[in-house]
Coordinates of C-alpha atoms in Angstrom, one line a residue:
Chain H
X27 CA -29.1 12.0 34.5
X28 CA -27.6 11.8 38.1
X29 CA -24.3 13.3 38.7
X30 CA -22.5 10.5 40.4
X31 CA -18.8 10.2 39.6
X32 CA -19.6 7.4 37.2
X33 CA -21.9 9.4 34.9
X34 CA -19.5 12.4 35.1
X35 CA -16.8 10.0 33.7
X36 CA -18.7 9.7 30.4
X37 CA -18.9 13.5 30.2
X38 CA -15.3 13.8 30.7
X39 CA -14.4 11.1 28.2
X40 CA -16.7 12.6 25.6
X41 CA -15.0 16.1 26.2
X42 CA -11.6 14.5 25.6
X43 CA -12.7 12.8 22.4
X44 CA -14.3 16.4 21.2
X45 CA -10.9 18.1 22.0
X46 CA -8.8 15.5 20.4
X47 CA -11.0 15.5 17.2
X48 CA -10.6 19.4 17.1
X49 CA -6.7 18.9 17.3
X50 CA -6.6 16.2 14.8
X51 CA -8.7 18.5 12.3
X52 CA -6.1 21.3 12.9
X53 CA -2.9 19.2 12.4
X54 CA -1.1 18.0 9.4
X55 CA 1.8 18.0 7.0
X56 CA 0.2 21.0 5.1
X57 CA 0.6 23.3 8.1
X58 CA -3.1 24.3 7.7
X59 CA -5.4 24.9 10.5
X60 CA -9.2 26.4 10.6
X61 CA -7.9 29.8 11.0
X62 CA -6.5 29.8 7.6
X63 CA -10.0 29.5 6.4
X64 CA -10.3 33.1 7.0
X65 CA -6.8 34.4 6.7
X66 CA -5.1 32.3 3.9
X67 CA -5.1 33.5 0.3
X68 CA -6.3 30.0 -1.0
X69 CA -9.4 29.3 1.3
X70 CA -10.7 26.8 -1.3
X71 CA -7.6 24.6 -1.0
X72 CA -7.7 25.0 3.0
X73 CA -11.3 23.8 2.9
X74 CA -10.5 21.0 0.6
X75 CA -7.9 19.9 3.0
X76 CA -10.0 20.3 6.1
X77 CA -13.0 18.5 4.7
X78 CA -11.6 16.0 2.4
X79 CA -8.5 14.9 4.0
X80 CA -8.6 15.8 7.8
X81 CA -12.3 15.1 8.3
X82 CA -12.3 11.5 7.2
X83 CA -9.1 10.9 8.9
X84 CA -10.2 12.1 12.2
X85 CA -13.7 10.4 11.9
X86 CA -12.2 7.1 10.9
X87 CA -9.8 7.1 13.7
X88 CA -12.4 8.1 16.2
X89 CA -14.9 5.4 14.9
X90 CA -12.3 2.6 14.7
X91 CA -10.9 3.4 18.0
X92 CA -14.4 3.2 19.6
X93 CA -15.1 -0.1 17.8
X94 CA -12.0 -1.6 19.2
X95 CA -12.4 -0.3 22.7
X96 CA -16.0 -1.4 22.7
X97 CA -15.2 -4.9 21.4
X98 CA -12.3 -5.3 23.8
X99 CA -14.8 -4.6 26.7
X100 CA -17.3 -6.8 25.3
X101 CA -15.0 -9.8 24.8
X102 CA -13.4 -9.5 28.1
X103 CA -16.9 -9.4 29.7
X104 CA -18.3 -12.3 27.6
X105 CA -15.4 -14.6 28.2
X106 CA -14.7 -13.3 31.5
X107 CA -11.2 -13.1 30.4
X108 CA -8.9 -10.3 31.0
X109 CA -6.7 -10.9 28.0
X110 CA -9.5 -11.3 25.5
X111 CA -9.4 -8.5 23.0
X112 CA -9.7 -8.3 19.0
X113 CA -6.1 -8.2 18.5
X114 CA -4.9 -11.0 20.7
X115 CA -7.6 -13.5 20.0
X116 CA -7.3 -13.3 16.2
X117 CA -10.3 -11.3 15.0
X118 CA -8.3 -8.5 13.8
X119 CA -5.9 -10.5 11.7
X120 CA -8.7 -12.7 10.5
X121 CA -10.6 -9.5 9.3
X122 CA -7.2 -8.4 7.8
X123 CA -7.0 -11.8 5.9
X124 CA -10.8 -11.3 4.7
X125 CA -10.2 -7.7 3.5
X126 CA -6.9 -8.7 1.8
X127 CA -8.5 -11.4 -0.2
X128 CA -11.3 -9.1 -1.3
X129 CA -9.0 -6.1 -2.1
X130 CA -6.0 -7.8 -3.7
X131 CA -8.1 -10.1 -5.9
X132 CA -9.9 -7.0 -7.3
X133 CA -13.3 -8.0 -6.1
X134 CA -14.0 -4.6 -4.3
X135 CA -13.7 -2.9 -7.6
X136 CA -17.1 -4.3 -8.7
X137 CA -18.8 -3.7 -5.3
X138 CA -17.3 -1.7 -2.4
X139 CA -19.6 -3.4 0.1
X140 CA -17.5 -6.6 -0.5
X141 CA -14.6 -5.0 1.3
X142 CA -16.1 -4.7 4.8
X143 CA -17.9 -7.8 4.2
X144 CA -14.7 -9.8 3.5
X145 CA -13.4 -8.2 6.9
X146 CA -16.5 -9.2 8.8
X147 CA -16.3 -12.8 7.5
X148 CA -12.6 -13.2 8.3
X149 CA -13.2 -11.7 12.0
X150 CA -16.2 -14.1 12.5
X151 CA -14.4 -17.2 11.2
X152 CA -11.3 -16.1 13.4
X153 CA -13.5 -15.5 16.6
X154 CA -15.4 -18.9 16.0
X155 CA -12.2 -20.9 15.6
X156 CA -10.7 -19.5 18.6
X157 CA -13.8 -20.2 20.7
X158 CA -14.1 -23.8 19.4
X159 CA -10.4 -24.4 19.9
X160 CA -10.2 -23.1 23.4
X161 CA -13.5 -24.5 24.3
X162 CA -16.1 -23.1 27.0
X163 CA -14.8 -21.9 30.2
X164 CA -11.3 -22.0 28.8
X165 CA -8.5 -20.7 31.1
X166 CA -7.0 -17.4 30.2
X167 CA -3.8 -19.0 29.0
X168 CA -5.6 -21.4 26.6
X169 CA -7.7 -18.7 25.0
X170 CA -4.6 -16.6 24.3
X171 CA -2.7 -19.6 22.8
X172 CA -5.6 -20.6 20.5
X173 CA -5.5 -16.6 19.6
X174 CA -1.6 -16.9 18.9
X175 CA -2.1 -19.8 16.7
X176 CA -5.1 -18.2 14.7
X177 CA -3.1 -14.7 14.6
X178 CA 0.0 -16.5 13.2
X179 CA -2.1 -18.4 10.6
X180 CA -4.0 -15.4 9.3
X181 CA -1.0 -13.2 9.3
X182 CA 0.8 -15.9 7.2
X183 CA -2.1 -16.1 4.8
X184 CA -2.0 -12.5 4.3
X185 CA 1.6 -12.4 3.4
X186 CA 1.0 -15.3 1.1
X187 CA -1.9 -13.6 -0.7
X188 CA 0.0 -10.4 -0.9
X189 CA 3.0 -12.2 -2.4
X190 CA 0.8 -13.7 -5.3
X191 CA -1.3 -10.7 -5.7
X192 CA -1.1 -9.3 -9.3
X193 CA -0.3 -5.6 -7.8
X194 CA 3.3 -4.9 -7.7
X195 CA 2.7 -2.7 -4.8
X196 CA 1.1 -5.6 -2.7
X197 CA 4.1 -7.1 -0.8
X198 CA 5.3 -3.7 0.5
X199 CA 1.7 -3.2 1.9
X200 CA 2.0 -6.2 4.4
X201 CA 3.2 -3.7 7.1
X202 CA -0.1 -1.5 6.4
X203 CA -2.4 -4.7 7.2
X204 CA -0.4 -5.8 10.3
X205 CA 0.4 -2.6 12.0
X206 CA -2.5 -0.3 10.6
X207 CA -2.6 3.4 9.2
X208 CA -5.3 5.9 8.9
X209 CA -3.3 8.4 6.6
X210 CA -4.7 9.3 3.2
X211 CA -8.2 8.0 4.0
X212 CA -11.1 9.6 2.1
X213 CA -14.8 10.4 2.7
X214 CA -15.4 7.2 0.5
X215 CA -13.4 5.2 3.2
X216 CA -15.7 6.8 5.7
X217 CA -19.0 5.8 3.9
X218 CA -17.6 2.0 3.7
X219 CA -16.8 2.0 7.4
X220 CA -19.9 3.6 8.6
X221 CA -22.9 1.2 7.7
X222 CA -21.5 -2.1 9.1
X223 CA -20.1 -0.3 12.1
X224 CA -23.4 1.3 13.0
X225 CA -25.2 -2.0 12.7
X226 CA -22.5 -3.6 15.1
X227 CA -22.9 -0.8 17.7
X228 CA -26.6 -1.2 17.6
X229 CA -26.3 -5.0 18.4
X230 CA -24.3 -4.0 21.6
X231 CA -27.4 -2.2 22.9
X232 CA -29.0 -4.0 25.7
X233 CA -26.1 -6.4 26.2
X234 CA -24.7 -4.5 29.3
X235 CA -27.2 -5.8 31.8
X236 CA -26.4 -9.4 30.5
X237 CA -22.6 -8.8 30.9
X238 CA -23.1 -7.6 34.4
X239 CA -25.0 -10.7 35.2
X240 CA -22.4 -12.8 33.7
X241 CA -20.0 -11.8 36.3
X242 CA -21.8 -14.0 38.7
X243 CA -20.9 -17.0 36.6
X244 CA -22.6 -18.7 33.5
X245 CA -25.1 -20.9 35.6
X246 CA -26.4 -18.0 37.8
X247 CA -26.7 -15.8 34.9
X248 CA -28.6 -18.4 33.0
X249 CA -30.9 -19.0 36.0
X250 CA -31.5 -15.2 36.1
X251 CA -33.0 -15.5 32.3
X252 CA -30.0 -14.8 30.4
X253 CA -30.1 -16.7 27.1
X254 CA -26.2 -17.3 26.8
X255 CA -26.3 -18.8 23.3
X256 CA -28.2 -15.8 22.0
X257 CA -26.0 -13.4 23.9
X258 CA -22.8 -15.2 22.7
X259 CA -24.1 -15.2 19.0
X260 CA -25.1 -11.7 19.1
X261 CA -22.0 -10.3 20.6
X262 CA -19.7 -12.4 18.0
X263 CA -21.6 -10.8 15.1
X264 CA -21.3 -7.4 16.6
X265 CA -17.8 -7.8 17.2
X266 CA -17.3 -9.3 13.7
X267 CA -19.2 -6.4 12.1
X268 CA -17.3 -3.6 14.0
X269 CA -13.6 -5.2 13.7
X270 CA -14.4 -6.3 10.2
X271 CA -15.3 -3.0 9.0
X272 CA -12.6 -1.1 10.8
X273 CA -9.8 -3.5 9.9
X274 CA -10.8 -3.5 6.3
X275 CA -10.2 0.3 6.1
X276 CA -7.3 0.9 8.7
X277 CA -5.5 -2.5 8.9
X278 CA -5.0 -4.4 12.1
X279 CA -4.4 -1.8 14.7
X280 CA -3.4 -3.6 18.0
X281 CA -3.7 -3.4 21.9
X282 CA -6.6 -0.7 22.0
X283 CA -9.1 -3.3 22.7
X284 CA -6.8 -4.8 25.4
X285 CA -5.5 -1.7 27.1
X286 CA -8.6 0.7 27.3
X287 CA -11.0 -1.6 29.1
X288 CA -8.4 -2.3 31.7
X289 CA -7.5 1.5 32.4
X290 CA -11.4 2.3 32.5
X291 CA -12.7 -0.7 34.7
X292 CA -11.9 0.9 38.1
X293 CA -13.6 3.9 37.1
X294 CA -16.9 2.2 36.4
X295 CA -17.0 0.2 39.5
X296 CA -15.9 -2.9 37.7
X297 CA -19.3 -3.3 36.0
X298 CA -18.9 -4.9 32.5
X299 CA -22.0 -3.1 31.3
X300 CA -21.1 0.4 32.2
X301 CA -17.6 -0.5 30.7
X302 CA -18.8 -0.8 27.3
X303 CA -19.7 2.8 26.3
X304 CA -16.8 4.1 28.5
X305 CA -14.3 2.0 26.5
X306 CA -15.9 3.1 23.1
X307 CA -14.9 6.7 24.2
X308 CA -11.7 5.7 25.7
X309 CA -10.7 3.7 22.5
X310 CA -11.6 6.7 20.4
X311 CA -9.3 8.9 22.7
X312 CA -6.4 6.5 22.4
X313 CA -6.5 6.3 18.7
X314 CA -7.1 9.9 18.2
X315 CA -4.1 10.6 20.5
X316 CA -1.7 8.1 18.7
X317 CA -2.7 9.7 15.4
X318 CA -2.0 13.2 16.7
X319 CA 1.4 11.9 17.8
X320 CA 2.1 10.2 14.5
X321 CA 1.7 13.7 12.8
X322 CA 3.8 15.5 15.4
X323 CA 6.7 13.5 14.4
X324 CA 9.4 15.0 12.2
X325 CA 8.6 15.0 8.5
X326 CA 9.5 11.9 6.4
X327 CA 7.8 8.5 6.1
X328 CA 5.0 8.4 8.3
X329 CA 5.1 6.1 11.4
X330 CA 2.5 3.5 11.3
X331 CA -0.2 4.1 14.0
X332 CA -0.1 0.7 15.1
X333 CA 3.6 1.0 16.1
X334 CA 2.5 3.6 18.7
X335 CA -0.4 1.6 20.0
X336 CA 1.8 -1.3 20.4
X337 CA 4.7 0.7 22.3
X338 CA 2.1 1.6 24.8
X339 CA 0.2 -1.6 24.7
X340 CA 2.9 -4.2 24.8
X341 CA 4.3 -3.3 28.1
X342 CA 0.8 -3.2 29.4
X343 CA 0.3 -6.6 28.0
X344 CA 3.4 -7.9 29.9
X345 CA 2.2 -6.2 33.2
X346 CA -1.1 -8.0 32.8
X347 CA 0.7 -11.2 32.3
X348 CA 2.8 -10.7 35.4
X349 CA -0.3 -9.6 37.5
X350 CA -2.2 -12.8 36.5
X351 CA 1.0 -15.0 37.1
X352 CA 0.8 -13.5 40.8
X353 CA -2.7 -14.5 41.0
X354 CA -2.1 -18.0 40.2
X355 CA 1.0 -18.6 42.3
Chain T
X3 CA 0.0 -22.3 -30.8
X4 CA -1.1 -25.6 -32.3
X5 CA 1.2 -28.6 -32.2
X6 CA 2.4 -28.3 -35.8
X7 CA 3.2 -24.6 -35.3
X8 CA 4.9 -25.4 -31.8
X9 CA 7.2 -27.9 -33.5
X10 CA 8.1 -25.9 -36.4
X11 CA 8.9 -22.9 -34.0
X12 CA 11.1 -25.4 -31.9
X13 CA 13.0 -26.6 -35.2
X14 CA 13.5 -22.8 -36.3
X15 CA 14.7 -22.0 -32.6
X16 CA 17.1 -25.0 -32.6
X17 CA 18.5 -24.3 -36.1
X18 CA 19.0 -20.6 -35.4
X19 CA 20.5 -21.6 -31.8
X20 CA 22.9 -23.9 -33.9
X21 CA 23.6 -21.0 -36.2
X22 CA 24.4 -18.8 -33.2
X23 CA 26.8 -21.1 -31.7
X24 CA 28.6 -21.6 -35.0
X25 CA 28.4 -18.0 -35.7
X26 CA 29.8 -16.9 -32.2
X27 CA 32.6 -19.5 -32.5
X28 CA 33.6 -18.4 -35.9
X29 CA 32.9 -14.6 -36.4
X30 CA 33.2 -13.6 -32.7
X31 CA 29.5 -12.0 -32.5
X32 CA 28.8 -11.0 -29.0
X33 CA 25.8 -12.7 -27.3
X34 CA 24.5 -10.8 -24.7
X35 CA 22.2 -11.7 -21.5
X36 CA 20.2 -8.9 -19.7
X37 CA 19.3 -9.3 -16.1
X38 CA 17.1 -5.9 -16.0
X39 CA 14.1 -4.7 -17.7
X40 CA 16.0 -1.3 -18.6
X41 CA 19.0 -2.9 -20.1
X42 CA 16.4 -5.3 -21.8
X43 CA 15.1 -2.4 -23.6
X44 CA 18.5 -1.2 -24.8
X45 CA 19.6 -4.8 -26.0
X46 CA 16.4 -5.4 -27.8
X47 CA 16.3 -2.1 -29.6
X48 CA 20.1 -2.3 -30.6
X49 CA 21.1 -5.9 -30.9
X50 CA 20.6 -8.5 -34.1
X51 CA 18.4 -11.1 -33.0
X52 CA 20.9 -13.8 -33.0
X53 CA 23.2 -11.6 -30.4
X54 CA 20.5 -11.8 -27.7
X55 CA 21.1 -14.6 -25.4
X56 CA 18.6 -13.8 -22.8
X57 CA 16.1 -10.9 -21.5
X58 CA 14.0 -10.7 -18.4
X59 CA 10.6 -12.1 -18.2
X60 CA 9.5 -8.5 -17.6
X61 CA 10.6 -7.4 -21.2
X62 CA 7.7 -9.7 -22.4
X63 CA 5.0 -7.8 -20.6
X64 CA 3.4 -5.3 -22.8
X65 CA 2.3 -3.0 -19.8
X66 CA 6.0 -2.5 -18.7
X67 CA 8.0 -3.3 -21.8
X68 CA 8.0 -1.0 -24.9
X69 CA 9.9 -3.9 -26.6
X70 CA 7.4 -6.6 -25.7
X71 CA 6.9 -7.8 -29.2
X72 CA 10.6 -8.1 -30.1
X73 CA 11.2 -10.0 -26.7
X74 CA 8.6 -12.5 -27.4
X75 CA 10.7 -15.4 -29.0
X76 CA 13.8 -14.8 -27.0
X77 CA 15.1 -16.9 -23.9
X78 CA 13.9 -15.3 -20.7
X79 CA 15.4 -15.2 -17.2
X80 CA 14.0 -14.2 -13.9
X81 CA 17.2 -12.4 -12.8
X82 CA 18.9 -15.5 -11.3
X83 CA 22.5 -16.4 -12.1
X84 CA 21.8 -20.1 -12.5
X85 CA 19.5 -19.4 -15.5
X86 CA 22.5 -18.1 -17.3
X87 CA 25.0 -20.9 -16.8
X88 CA 23.4 -23.2 -19.5
X89 CA 23.1 -20.4 -22.1
X90 CA 26.7 -19.2 -21.7
X91 CA 26.4 -15.5 -22.8
X92 CA 29.7 -13.7 -23.7
X93 CA 28.4 -10.7 -21.7
X94 CA 25.9 -9.9 -19.0
X95 CA 24.4 -6.5 -18.8
X96 CA 22.4 -5.0 -15.8
X97 CA 21.9 -1.9 -14.0
X98 CA 24.0 -0.7 -11.0
X99 CA 20.9 -1.2 -9.0
X100 CA 21.4 -5.0 -8.8
X101 CA 21.8 -7.0 -6.0
X102 CA 25.5 -7.0 -4.7
X103 CA 25.1 -10.8 -4.1
X104 CA 24.2 -11.4 -7.8
X105 CA 27.1 -9.4 -9.1
X106 CA 29.5 -11.1 -6.9
X107 CA 28.4 -14.4 -8.0
X108 CA 28.5 -13.4 -11.7
X109 CA 32.0 -12.3 -11.5
X110 CA 33.0 -15.3 -9.3
X111 CA 31.8 -17.6 -12.0
X112 CA 33.8 -15.7 -14.7
X113 CA 31.0 -13.9 -16.4
X114 CA 31.9 -10.7 -18.2
X115 CA 29.5 -7.9 -16.6
X116 CA 28.9 -4.5 -17.8
X117 CA 26.8 -2.3 -15.4
X118 CA 24.7 0.6 -16.6
X119 CA 23.8 3.7 -14.6
X120 CA 19.9 4.5 -15.0
X121 CA 19.6 7.5 -17.3
X122 CA 18.6 10.7 -15.3
X123 CA 18.0 12.8 -18.6
X124 CA 17.7 12.5 -22.2
X125 CA 21.4 13.1 -22.6
X126 CA 22.3 10.1 -20.4
X127 CA 19.7 7.9 -22.4
X128 CA 21.9 8.7 -25.6
X129 CA 25.2 7.9 -23.8
X130 CA 23.6 4.8 -22.6
X131 CA 22.7 3.7 -26.1
X132 CA 26.0 4.5 -27.4
X133 CA 27.8 2.4 -24.7
X134 CA 25.5 -0.5 -25.4
X135 CA 25.9 -0.3 -29.2
X136 CA 29.6 -0.2 -28.7
X137 CA 29.4 -3.6 -26.7
X138 CA 27.4 -5.1 -29.4
X139 CA 29.2 -3.8 -32.2
X140 CA 26.0 -1.9 -33.5
X141 CA 27.4 1.7 -33.7
X142 CA 25.8 2.7 -36.9
X143 CA 22.3 1.5 -35.8
X144 CA 22.6 3.5 -32.5
X145 CA 23.7 6.7 -34.4
X146 CA 20.6 6.4 -36.9
X147 CA 18.4 5.7 -33.8
X148 CA 19.7 8.5 -31.9
X149 CA 19.4 11.0 -34.8
X150 CA 15.8 10.1 -35.5
X151 CA 14.9 10.3 -31.9
X152 CA 16.6 13.9 -31.6
X153 CA 14.6 14.8 -34.8
X154 CA 11.4 13.7 -33.1
X155 CA 12.1 15.8 -30.1
X156 CA 13.1 18.8 -32.2
X157 CA 9.8 18.5 -34.2
X158 CA 7.6 18.1 -30.9
X159 CA 9.2 20.8 -29.0
X160 CA 9.6 23.4 -31.9
X161 CA 5.8 23.8 -32.3
X162 CA 5.3 24.1 -28.5
X163 CA 3.2 26.8 -27.3
X164 CA 5.4 28.4 -24.5
X165 CA 3.2 31.3 -23.6
X166 CA 1.4 28.8 -21.4
X167 CA 3.3 26.7 -18.9
X168 CA 0.8 24.3 -17.2
X169 CA 1.5 23.4 -13.5
X170 CA 1.7 19.5 -13.4
X171 CA 3.0 16.7 -11.3
X172 CA 3.7 12.9 -11.8
X173 CA 1.8 11.1 -8.9
X174 CA 2.2 7.5 -8.4
X175 CA 0.9 4.9 -5.8
X176 CA 1.8 5.8 -2.2
X177 CA 2.2 9.5 -3.4
X178 CA 5.6 9.1 -5.1
X179 CA 6.7 11.7 -7.5
X180 CA 9.9 12.4 -9.8
X181 CA 11.7 15.6 -9.8
X182 CA 14.1 17.4 -12.4
X183 CA 17.0 14.9 -11.7
X184 CA 15.1 11.8 -13.0
X185 CA 14.5 10.8 -16.6
X186 CA 10.8 11.4 -16.3
X187 CA 11.3 14.8 -14.7
X188 CA 13.5 15.7 -17.7
X189 CA 10.9 14.6 -20.2
X190 CA 8.0 16.5 -18.3
X191 CA 10.4 19.5 -18.5
X192 CA 11.0 18.9 -22.2
X193 CA 7.3 18.8 -22.9
X194 CA 6.8 22.4 -21.4
X195 CA 5.4 21.5 -18.1
X196 CA 6.2 23.1 -14.8
X197 CA 6.8 20.3 -12.4
X198 CA 5.6 21.2 -9.1
X199 CA 7.7 18.4 -7.5
X200 CA 10.5 21.1 -7.2
X201 CA 8.0 23.2 -5.0
X202 CA 7.8 20.4 -2.5
X203 CA 11.5 20.2 -2.7
X204 CA 11.9 17.1 -4.5
X205 CA 14.6 16.9 -7.1
X206 CA 15.0 13.0 -7.7
X207 CA 12.4 10.5 -6.2
X208 CA 10.3 11.3 -3.1
X209 CA 7.0 11.3 -1.6
X210 CA 4.7 14.2 -1.7
X211 CA 1.8 14.3 0.9
X212 CA -1.8 14.9 -0.1
X213 CA -2.2 18.2 1.8
X214 CA 1.1 19.5 0.2
X215 CA -0.2 18.5 -3.2
X216 CA -3.4 20.3 -2.5
X217 CA -1.8 23.3 -1.5
X218 CA 0.4 23.3 -4.6
X219 CA -2.6 23.6 -6.9
X220 CA -1.6 21.3 -9.9
X221 CA -3.6 21.9 -13.0
X222 CA -3.3 18.5 -14.0
X223 CA -2.1 15.1 -12.5
X224 CA 0.1 12.9 -14.4
X225 CA -0.5 9.2 -13.8
X226 CA 1.6 6.4 -15.2
X227 CA 0.2 3.2 -13.9
X228 CA 2.8 0.4 -13.8
X229 CA 0.1 -2.3 -13.5
X230 CA -3.1 -1.0 -14.6
X231 CA -6.2 -2.9 -13.5
X232 CA -4.7 -4.2 -10.1
X233 CA -5.9 -3.2 -6.6
X234 CA -3.7 -2.1 -3.8
X235 CA -3.8 0.4 -0.8
X236 CA -1.0 2.3 -2.8
X237 CA -3.5 2.7 -5.6
X238 CA -6.1 4.0 -3.3
X239 CA -4.7 7.4 -2.8
X240 CA -4.8 7.9 -6.5
X241 CA -8.5 8.1 -6.3
X242 CA -8.7 10.4 -3.4
X243 CA -11.6 12.8 -4.0
X244 CA -9.5 15.8 -3.0
X245 CA -7.3 15.5 -6.1
X246 CA -10.1 15.6 -8.5
X247 CA -11.5 18.7 -6.9
X248 CA -8.2 20.6 -6.8
X249 CA -7.1 20.1 -10.4
X250 CA -8.6 22.4 -13.0
X251 CA -8.6 19.6 -15.5
X252 CA -11.2 17.2 -15.2
X253 CA -9.2 14.0 -15.7
X254 CA -5.5 13.3 -15.1
X255 CA -3.1 12.6 -17.9
X256 CA -2.1 9.0 -18.3
X257 CA 1.4 8.2 -19.8
X258 CA 1.9 4.5 -20.2
X259 CA 4.8 3.4 -17.9
X260 CA 6.6 1.7 -20.7
X261 CA 7.2 5.0 -22.4
X262 CA 9.5 6.3 -20.0
X263 CA 10.2 3.9 -17.1
X264 CA 13.5 3.2 -19.0
X265 CA 15.6 5.2 -21.2
X266 CA 15.4 4.7 -25.0
X267 CA 13.8 5.8 -28.2
X268 CA 10.4 5.3 -26.8
X269 CA 10.9 8.2 -24.5
X270 CA 9.8 10.4 -27.5
X271 CA 6.4 8.8 -27.2
X272 CA 6.1 9.9 -23.6
X273 CA 7.1 13.5 -24.7
X274 CA 4.2 13.3 -27.4
X275 CA 1.7 12.1 -24.8
X276 CA 2.8 14.9 -22.3
X277 CA 2.4 17.7 -25.0
X278 CA -0.9 16.4 -26.0
X279 CA -2.1 16.7 -22.5
X280 CA -0.9 20.2 -21.8

């Protein structure tokens, strides 16, 4: 590896993720840290907390954040649209709808794979709908409008299904699906999340160069041997796999896929290909950081993690709108 | 139900309704309507059948209502005031938890309303039973029910092995638990458990986090599924592997929700279950 500033960036990001994961493992309501393994009277309970409660929470936050950052970067590159991201163009809420249908109708009791599958299918349908609604080469505004419509539709279907769900707890869980949460997750959830996510990540391999060429315009990219239909299909399926699996475990956590690629883009020399892996690390850092802040809050009902990502992300979204407006005027 | 049985049923219902109307007009029998599952239970256990004008739809669900069989043939409501207008009850009973708008509307329409405070211990259960009995004119029935309930508690707790006090906690979807100042906490104490909700600082109802629960080392979890067989994120935490690994008992103790969600003679069944699971 050369030691240009750009490859050093990845080392730094990896270091940040590792430190945040370590902090996350040592932070919780139980006031237990790794040191207690050697000093506490009840080391077995400490071990249980670290391995069965904190480890899955940390891993799921890191993996989900990475997926959202990666998907945001890929969609912004593919659609050549600075506002494309899983939250804004409907794939997160589509995934939430798919997962809600599977979970609350009791289908996942028979086969746990159905839960991420429902999420994936929902994300894919939402993606394709937005793409068809907005059409090829759609303007920034058209895609966001199509996304707003699909988002609204998916979220109201989520509430509708939760209202009719047999479980008496369903209605109060609307907020978990629309804002997201990583608390009280277990290793079981990690095992559900992992296979579709890894499959999705694998599909991203080799798409970096195509995304780089796409910055020259679709026609130029095609003339240089990029099969656009294949690339689009591959990335849509990859995004659906990653977002579908993540949302079916954590709910729809917003703004990570939007903010992270923008923050990192200048640092990778505005190359969409390089942005992919950097955004994965960046997304993991952002979600891990948000989850750490959630746990640093005073005790009481836990703040949903999506609230924090939105507090950071929504002003950023407004800033982006102002910036694009200035360009257009 | 086949058509013949249904028309027969309707006939019986109509004649009994007529009887009720005549009866209430002449002898002043109080016809009562209940707008809450817990007042349903008291009405169904204390009132004569013709005294019951309406109970909630929940009272017919066998998972939430102990008196589901008794509720089967009565008029049901969904807690809406307009449902009570055509049946003209003499008295409406519900819990103090009811929505202020409903209560205002009831009073505005001239209904006589009696509010019950949810019982926080077995003494308050008896007080609520006596109060309901007085409203219904069923004092002797209430006294005999209370006496047999006390005898059951006496029999159950006198043979209790108090040399061993197991550490337990009620654990509900989303991590909710009940402390000493709740009916369920009182029943857990009566059955000779040490309720570790108190160690988490919870006296009434509150959430105990997974990590705090693991550190408190319960010997056995007490679960009381309100809607068994349904899935939700709230239920997910009950299946967390850490919970199975921290308790010394391999399986949680299941107490059906209908035994102790409301106060009444069925609370003795909850204590029986809690003692069996010690």
